[in-house]
Short mmCIF file of C-alpha atoms and ligand atoms in Angstrom, two decimals:
data_model
loop_
_atom_site.label_atom_id
_atom_site.label_comp_id
_atom_site.label_asym_id
_atom_site.label_seq_id
_atom_site.Cartn_x
_atom_site.Cartn_y
_atom_site.Cartn_z
CA MET A 207 -10.17 -9.87 16.26
CA LEU A 208 -8.45 -6.28 15.96
CA PRO A 209 -6.30 -6.96 13.14
CA PHE A 210 -8.97 -8.19 10.90
CA PRO A 211 -10.90 -4.62 10.49
CA LEU A 212 -7.42 -3.07 10.10
CA VAL A 213 -6.32 -5.52 7.17
CA LEU A 214 -9.80 -5.11 5.93
CA SER A 215 -9.68 -1.30 5.86
CA PHE A 216 -6.42 -1.44 4.48
CA PHE A 217 -7.38 -3.20 1.60
CA ILE A 218 -10.39 -0.68 1.01
CA THR A 219 -8.07 1.92 1.22
CA VAL A 220 -6.24 0.37 -1.78
CA PHE A 221 -8.97 0.05 -3.28
CA CYS A 222 -9.92 3.38 -3.29
CA SER A 223 -6.66 4.71 -4.30
CA LEU A 224 -6.66 2.31 -7.22
CA LEU A 225 -10.09 3.91 -8.29
CA SER A 226 -8.40 7.45 -8.21
CA VAL A 227 -5.51 6.38 -10.37
CA ILE A 228 -7.56 4.84 -13.01
CA ALA A 229 -9.81 7.90 -13.18
CA GLU A 230 -6.30 10.00 -13.43
CA GLY A 231 -5.19 7.32 -15.76
CA ASN A 232 -6.55 9.59 -18.70
CA VAL A 233 -4.72 12.47 -18.05
CA GLN A 234 -1.33 10.87 -17.22
CA CYS A 235 1.17 10.32 -19.88
CA ALA A 236 2.03 6.72 -21.10
CA ASP A 237 5.87 7.67 -20.69
CA GLY A 238 8.33 10.50 -20.12
CA GLY A 239 8.14 11.67 -23.77
CA LEU A 240 6.15 15.23 -22.91
CA ASP A 241 8.11 15.49 -19.52
CA TRP A 242 9.25 18.80 -21.57
CA TYR A 243 6.03 19.82 -21.16
CA THR A 244 4.66 18.81 -17.83
CA ASN A 245 7.79 19.82 -16.02
CA VAL A 246 7.19 23.32 -17.31
CA VAL A 247 3.49 23.62 -17.30
CA GLY A 248 2.92 21.64 -13.90
CA GLU A 249 0.58 19.18 -15.32
CA THR A 250 0.25 16.87 -18.39
CA PRO A 251 -1.38 18.59 -21.59
CA CYS A 252 -4.39 16.19 -21.19
CA LYS A 253 -5.12 18.03 -17.67
CA THR A 254 -4.58 21.09 -19.51
CA TYR A 255 -6.92 20.13 -22.16
CA GLU A 256 -9.51 19.06 -19.49
CA ARG A 257 -9.16 22.12 -17.39
CA LEU A 258 -9.93 24.27 -20.43
CA ARG A 259 -12.88 22.50 -21.46
CA GLN A 260 -14.35 22.33 -18.04
CA ILE A 261 -14.80 26.10 -17.98
CA CYS A 262 -17.50 25.42 -20.28
CA ASP A 263 -18.39 22.15 -19.11
CA PRO A 264 -17.92 21.32 -15.28
CA GLN A 265 -18.36 17.75 -15.99
CA TYR A 266 -16.10 17.01 -18.90
CA GLU A 267 -13.51 14.29 -18.73
CA VAL A 268 -10.94 13.96 -21.35
CA GLY A 269 -11.26 10.05 -21.43
CA ARG A 270 -9.34 7.42 -23.66
CA LEU A 271 -9.15 9.78 -26.86
CA ASN A 272 -9.42 8.22 -30.24
CA ARG A 273 -6.10 7.24 -31.91
CA ASN A 274 -7.53 7.95 -35.35
CA THR A 275 -7.46 11.79 -35.53
CA PRO A 276 -9.11 14.27 -34.61
CA PRO A 277 -8.64 12.66 -31.07
CA ASP A 278 -11.65 14.47 -29.83
CA ILE A 279 -14.70 16.42 -31.20
CA CYS A 280 -15.86 19.72 -29.99
CA LYS A 281 -19.38 20.02 -28.86
CA ARG A 282 -21.79 22.69 -30.17
CA GLY A 283 -21.96 25.83 -28.15
CA HIS A 284 -18.56 24.99 -26.33
CA GLU A 285 -16.48 28.13 -27.01
CA CYS A 286 -13.77 26.58 -24.89
CA CYS A 287 -12.89 23.63 -27.89
CA CYS A 288 -14.15 26.26 -30.75
CA ASN A 289 -10.36 27.06 -31.49
CA SER A 290 -7.34 25.81 -32.72
CA ILE A 291 -5.56 26.45 -29.30
CA SER A 292 -7.94 23.57 -27.77
CA PHE A 293 -7.33 21.46 -30.87
CA GLY A 294 -3.73 21.71 -30.65
CA LEU A 295 -3.87 20.48 -26.83
CA SER A 296 -5.95 17.57 -27.80
CA MET A 297 -3.16 16.61 -30.07
CA LEU A 298 -0.85 16.89 -27.61
CA CYS A 299 -2.63 14.94 -24.83
CA LEU A 300 -3.01 12.30 -27.66
CA SER A 301 0.42 11.63 -27.81
CA CYS A 302 0.62 12.00 -24.06
CA GLN A 303 -1.60 9.08 -23.65
CA GLN A 304 -0.34 7.05 -26.43
CA GLY A 305 3.20 7.30 -25.34
CA PHE A 306 6.43 7.34 -27.71
CA SER A 307 7.03 3.66 -27.91
CA HIS A 308 5.09 3.23 -31.40
CA ASP A 309 5.37 6.52 -32.42
CA PRO A 310 8.81 8.21 -31.54
CA THR A 311 7.90 11.41 -33.02
CA GLY A 312 4.46 11.71 -31.51
CA LEU A 313 0.92 11.81 -33.13
CA ASP A 314 0.41 14.25 -36.46
CA ALA A 315 -2.82 14.97 -37.77
CA VAL A 316 -3.31 15.35 -41.55
CA ASN A 317 -4.96 18.43 -43.36
CA GLY A 318 -8.69 18.88 -42.89
CA THR A 319 -8.06 17.43 -39.16
CA TYR A 320 -9.12 20.69 -37.26
CA LYS A 321 -12.13 20.94 -39.39
CA THR A 322 -13.31 17.93 -38.24
CA TYR A 323 -12.64 18.64 -34.59
CA LEU A 324 -14.52 22.15 -34.65
CA ASN A 325 -17.62 20.07 -35.79
CA ASN A 326 -19.52 23.13 -36.82
CA CYS A 327 -19.07 24.90 -33.72
CA SER A 328 -19.30 28.60 -33.62
CA PRO A 329 -18.03 31.14 -33.32
CA VAL A 330 -14.41 29.73 -34.47
CA THR A 331 -11.61 31.46 -33.18
CA ASN A 332 -7.92 30.69 -34.83
CA LYS A 333 -5.27 31.38 -32.83
CA SER A 334 -6.85 33.24 -29.75
CA PHE A 335 -9.73 32.49 -27.48
CA THR A 336 -13.27 34.48 -27.30
CA ASP A 337 -12.77 37.21 -24.52
CA ASP A 338 -14.70 35.30 -21.90
CA ILE A 339 -12.79 32.28 -22.48
CA GLN A 340 -9.49 34.15 -22.23
CA ALA A 341 -10.59 35.70 -18.92
CA ALA A 342 -11.67 32.14 -17.39
CA VAL A 343 -8.40 30.55 -18.50
CA CYS A 344 -6.47 33.06 -16.72
CA LYS A 345 -8.98 33.00 -13.75
CA ASN A 346 -8.49 29.33 -13.69
CA ASN A 347 -4.78 29.60 -13.79
CA ILE A 348 -4.77 27.45 -16.84
CA LYS A 349 -1.05 27.76 -18.27
CA ILE A 350 -1.14 27.62 -22.22
CA PHE A 351 2.11 28.49 -23.88
CA ASP A 352 2.03 31.53 -26.25
CA ASP A 353 3.16 29.88 -28.86
CA MET A 354 0.11 27.80 -28.84
CA TYR A 355 -2.09 30.76 -30.07
CA ASP A 356 -0.30 32.16 -32.69
CA ARG A 357 2.67 30.00 -34.12
CA ILE A 358 1.39 26.31 -33.66
CA PHE A 359 -1.57 26.33 -36.24
CA TRP A 360 -1.41 24.97 -39.89
CA ASP A 361 -4.09 26.95 -42.26
CA ASP A 362 -4.82 23.44 -43.94
CA GLY A 363 -5.88 22.13 -40.43
CA SER A 364 -2.80 19.66 -40.10
CA TRP A 365 -0.83 19.34 -37.04
CA PHE A 366 2.66 18.03 -36.03
CA TYR A 367 4.09 16.70 -32.87
CA GLU A 368 7.58 17.32 -33.65
CA TRP A 369 7.57 20.55 -34.95
CA THR A 370 5.39 21.96 -32.07
CA ARG A 371 8.08 19.92 -29.65
CA GLU A 372 10.99 21.84 -31.19
CA ARG A 373 9.31 25.16 -31.35
CA LEU A 374 8.04 25.08 -27.71
CA SER A 375 11.46 24.01 -26.39
CA GLN A 376 13.20 26.35 -28.54
CA ASP A 377 11.20 29.11 -27.11
CA LEU A 378 11.71 27.94 -23.71
CA ALA A 379 15.63 28.03 -23.97
CA VAL A 380 15.40 31.42 -25.39
CA ASN A 381 13.08 33.38 -23.39
CA PRO A 382 12.69 31.46 -20.04
CA GLY A 383 10.27 32.55 -17.71
CA ASN A 384 8.59 34.32 -20.80
CA THR A 385 6.71 31.55 -22.39
CA PHE A 386 2.98 32.31 -20.58
CA THR A 387 2.35 35.96 -20.87
CA ARG A 388 -1.08 36.24 -21.96
CA CYS A 389 -2.36 35.98 -18.33
CA GLY A 390 0.65 37.51 -17.05
CA PHE A 391 2.41 34.69 -15.97
CA VAL A 392 5.89 34.27 -15.49
CA SER A 393 7.48 30.47 -15.44
CA ALA A 394 10.01 31.24 -12.36
CA SER A 395 7.05 32.02 -9.72
CA ASP A 396 4.29 29.32 -9.92
CA ASN A 397 2.75 31.01 -7.09
CA SER A 398 -0.05 33.05 -8.95
CA PRO A 399 -3.48 33.14 -7.02
CA THR A 400 -5.90 30.65 -7.65
CA SER A 401 -9.51 31.61 -7.78
CA PRO A 402 -12.49 29.36 -8.25
CA ALA A 403 -13.76 28.86 -11.96
CA LEU A 404 -16.22 31.22 -13.83
CA ASN A 405 -19.84 30.48 -13.20
CA GLN A 406 -18.84 27.11 -11.74
CA THR A 407 -17.80 25.39 -8.66
CA THR A 408 -15.00 23.27 -9.13
CA VAL A 409 -16.34 19.95 -8.74
CA GLY A 410 -16.22 18.34 -5.32
CA SER A 411 -13.50 20.74 -3.98
CA ASP A 412 -13.45 23.70 -2.10
CA SER A 413 -9.84 23.23 -1.91
CA SER A 414 -7.82 25.76 0.02
CA THR A 415 -6.93 23.16 2.51
CA SER A 416 -6.80 19.85 0.32
CA GLY A 417 -3.63 18.40 -0.77
CA PRO A 418 -2.65 16.81 -4.15
CA SER A 419 -4.37 13.70 -5.20
CA GLY A 420 -3.71 10.60 -3.57
CA PRO A 421 -5.01 7.61 -1.44
CA PRO A 422 -7.13 8.28 1.24
CA GLY A 423 -4.81 7.82 4.45
CA LEU A 424 -5.47 5.28 7.45
CA PRO A 425 -6.11 7.19 10.82
CA GLY A 426 -3.28 7.64 12.85
CA SER A 427 -4.99 6.19 15.79
CA ILE A 428 -5.73 3.00 14.26
CA THR A 429 -4.55 0.64 17.36
CA SER A 430 -6.95 1.84 19.81
CA PRO A 431 -10.81 1.32 18.79
CA SER A 432 -11.91 3.76 21.62
CA THR A 433 -10.78 6.63 20.04
CA THR A 434 -13.16 8.00 17.47
CA PRO A 435 -11.89 7.37 14.03
CA SER A 436 -14.16 9.41 12.16
CA PRO A 437 -12.18 12.73 12.06
CA ALA A 438 -9.31 11.32 10.50
CA LEU A 439 -11.34 9.31 8.10
CA SER A 440 -13.72 12.39 6.88
CA SER A 441 -10.74 14.63 6.59
CA ALA A 442 -9.14 12.01 4.31
CA SER A 443 -12.32 11.79 2.15
CA SER A 444 -11.97 15.76 1.46
CA GLY A 445 -8.36 15.87 1.31
CA SER A 446 -8.27 13.62 -1.75
CA SER A 447 -10.28 15.72 -4.14
CA THR A 448 -8.20 18.23 -5.76
CA GLY A 449 -7.89 17.54 -9.38
CA LEU A 450 -9.97 14.70 -9.46
CA SER A 451 -12.44 14.08 -11.54
CA GLY A 452 -16.29 13.98 -10.30
CA GLY A 453 -16.26 10.40 -10.72
CA ALA A 454 -13.27 9.79 -8.78
CA ILE A 455 -14.51 12.00 -6.03
CA ALA A 456 -17.60 9.98 -5.73
CA GLY A 457 -15.77 6.74 -5.68
CA ILE A 458 -13.44 8.27 -2.84
CA VAL A 459 -16.62 9.27 -0.82
CA ILE A 460 -18.19 6.08 -1.22
CA GLY A 461 -15.24 4.21 -0.60
CA SER A 462 -14.66 6.33 2.88
CA ILE A 463 -18.16 5.99 3.76
CA ILE A 464 -17.78 1.95 3.51
CA VAL A 465 -14.87 2.37 5.34
CA LEU A 466 -16.53 4.29 7.97
CA GLY A 467 -19.66 2.23 8.17
CA LEU A 468 -17.17 -1.03 8.59
CA TRP A 469 -15.13 0.65 11.16
CA ALA A 470 -18.20 1.56 13.10
CA PHE A 471 -19.78 -2.04 12.66
CA PHE A 472 -16.45 -3.77 13.53
CA ILE A 473 -15.67 -1.51 16.74
CA TYR A 474 -19.30 -2.58 17.73
CA MET A 475 -18.77 -5.99 17.16
CA TRP A 476 -15.50 -5.60 19.46
CA ARG A 477 -16.71 -3.84 22.05
CA LYS A 478 -19.59 -6.42 22.27
CA ARG A 479 -17.29 -9.43 22.27
CA ARG A 480 -15.55 -7.68 24.98
CA ALA A 481 -18.55 -7.36 26.78
CA SER A 482 -19.82 -10.90 26.50
CA GLN A 483 -16.23 -12.16 27.46
CA SER A 484 -16.17 -10.16 30.82
CA ALA A 485 -19.56 -11.61 31.89
CA PRO A 486 -19.72 -15.21 32.18
CA GLU A 487 -23.07 -15.38 32.72
CA GLY A 488 -23.66 -13.53 29.25
CA PRO A 489 -25.27 -14.22 26.08
CA SER A 490 -23.63 -17.03 23.93
CA VAL A 491 -22.54 -15.51 20.57
CA GLY A 492 -25.15 -16.95 18.74
CA ARG A 493 -27.74 -14.99 20.24
CA LEU A 494 -25.84 -11.80 19.77
CA PHE A 495 -28.86 -9.87 18.73
CA ASP A 496 -31.27 -10.33 21.35
CA PRO A 497 -32.39 -7.20 22.43
CA GLN A 498 -32.50 -7.72 26.19
CA GLN A 499 -29.23 -9.32 26.31
CA MET A 500 -27.83 -6.40 23.84
CA VAL A 501 -28.83 -3.77 26.64
CA GLN A 502 -27.18 -5.92 29.46
CA ASN A 503 -23.82 -6.13 27.15
CA THR A 504 -23.71 -2.47 26.18
CA ARG A 505 -24.10 -1.58 30.00
CA ALA A 506 -21.41 -3.99 30.86
CA GLY A 507 -19.43 -2.86 28.15
CA ARG A 508 -19.81 0.70 28.72
CA GLN A 509 -18.86 0.07 32.39
CA GLU A 510 -15.70 -1.46 31.47
CA TRP A 511 -14.89 1.04 28.99
CA GLU A 512 -15.29 3.70 31.49
CA SER A 513 -13.13 1.81 33.97
CA LEU A 514 -10.50 1.33 31.73
CA GLY A 515 -10.43 4.90 30.34
CA ALA A 516 -9.96 6.06 34.18
CA GLY A 517 -7.05 3.81 34.45
CA GLU A 518 -8.66 1.35 36.89
CA THR A 519 -8.50 -2.49 36.60
CA ILE A 520 -11.78 -3.78 36.97
CA THR A 521 -12.38 -7.24 38.29
CA ARG A 522 -15.27 -9.85 37.64
CA ASN A 523 -17.02 -9.20 40.67
CA SER A 524 -17.46 -5.64 40.20
CA ASN A 525 -18.84 -6.28 36.77
CA ARG A 526 -21.32 -8.79 37.91
CA ARG A 527 -22.77 -6.45 40.63
CA VAL A 528 -23.70 -4.01 37.42
CA SER A 529 -25.51 -6.76 35.30
C1 NAG B 898 -5.50 17.22 -48.15
O1 NAG B 898 -4.66 17.30 -48.92
C2 NAG B 898 -4.78 16.41 -50.20
C3 NAG B 898 -3.83 16.37 -51.18
O2 NAG B 898 -2.40 17.48 -50.67
C4 NAG B 898 -6.26 17.21 -51.22
O3 NAG B 898 -6.48 16.13 -52.41
C5 NAG B 898 -7.36 17.32 -49.91
O4 NAG B 898 -8.48 17.70 -51.11
C6 NAG B 898 -6.88 17.80 -48.76
N1 NAG B 898 -7.78 17.55 -47.91
C7 NAG B 898 -8.62 18.85 -47.17
C8 NAG B 898 -9.76 18.20 -46.24
O5 NAG B 898 -7.98 19.90 -47.00
C1 NAG B 899 -10.13 28.81 -38.76
O1 NAG B 899 -9.06 28.02 -39.50
C2 NAG B 899 -9.70 27.02 -40.40
C3 NAG B 899 -8.63 25.91 -41.04
O2 NAG B 899 -7.33 26.69 -41.49
C4 NAG B 899 -10.32 27.77 -41.63
O3 NAG B 899 -10.95 26.70 -42.24
C5 NAG B 899 -11.65 28.61 -41.03
O4 NAG B 899 -12.07 29.57 -42.06
C6 NAG B 899 -10.72 29.68 -40.12
N1 NAG B 899 -11.92 30.49 -39.13
C7 NAG B 899 -11.63 31.81 -39.15
C8 NAG B 899 -12.71 32.35 -38.38
O5 NAG B 899 -10.67 32.48 -39.33
C1 NAG B 900 -21.03 33.89 -16.16
O1 NAG B 900 -22.42 34.31 -15.61
C2 NAG B 900 -22.94 35.48 -15.72
C3 NAG B 900 -24.27 35.67 -15.25
O2 NAG B 900 -24.90 34.49 -14.78
C4 NAG B 900 -22.98 35.75 -17.46
O3 NAG B 900 -23.10 37.13 -17.38
C5 NAG B 900 -21.66 35.60 -17.87
O4 NAG B 900 -21.55 35.98 -19.01
C6 NAG B 900 -20.87 34.08 -17.61
N1 NAG B 900 -19.76 34.03 -17.83
C7 NAG B 900 -19.37 32.86 -18.38
C8 NAG B 900 -18.09 33.25 -18.75
O5 NAG B 900 -19.80 32.20 -18.95
#
């Protein structure tokens, strides 16, 4: 009996982590072509782009970007994307999602693409953010290369991956530790304090204690159903939220609730079966839900569990006396 819930919760855990992997897929790169960026910034350009846009729209998810440029389109009223930096990040993200097997030199954009990306948003800020967005970028610890502000910009609204990569790599080689100065970042120390986003609660995570995203763990005490599994499980559900999108968090929470519910159910059934096995005149399995029998079973079961807990062996005789 016991191995079955164990196996079941294993599969549910796998399912939950799959769910979070799928949700994370859009901010992960198809291959290692952008490792030069990810290794320095600590996240993919898609994640940087997503976090930037989440300043204005906490629900924003990067999704699958359009291979026909522009990869994404700014939303009216969203200052976060109404600038050339956001456009540049969306282009880097596109190459990240597509990978470099078909396009060894990344994906470029023709003249006029930036204008299409802006989608008549306002106010447009070329080569900078508005002051409040810049403040939020720093507050949220979003690392953006200095070069993404003023160097990586084409007046005709085009964009070139290979030029960008070379420019940034060169800068990293020449000015190591000095490529993120807009917020006073120094690459060498990644321990800058993190504070919550401006005017928003970071979706689903109050995250000082939560670790990196990952599959919710199985409870350590899985071999003994008499210990309560809930603390381990509920901490698993809250521990996997950092960096996950709202949908993924919801999925994990729902998954964890299902796991908890199934655990409760199986533990209940297991105790019941134990109770009926130790009381020979007890109910047949076919009458499990007879309320009167249930009360008797529960009483017998409890008695047995208490005895077990106290380290005593119980005999059938003592059990019979109870019921
Ligand atoms: C892009 O460049 C071509 C030729 O260089 C020009 O004909 C066209 O008008 C330009 N388009 C935009 C949107 O600037
Ligand atoms: C920003 O750049 C675009 C494309 O080069 C240009 O059309 C637009 O006029 C510029 N806007 C500002 C406010 O400088
Ligand atoms: C945050 O909210 C305050 C008032 O609620 C507002 O004055 C301020 O401009 C907002 N900041 C941003 C970046 O939205």
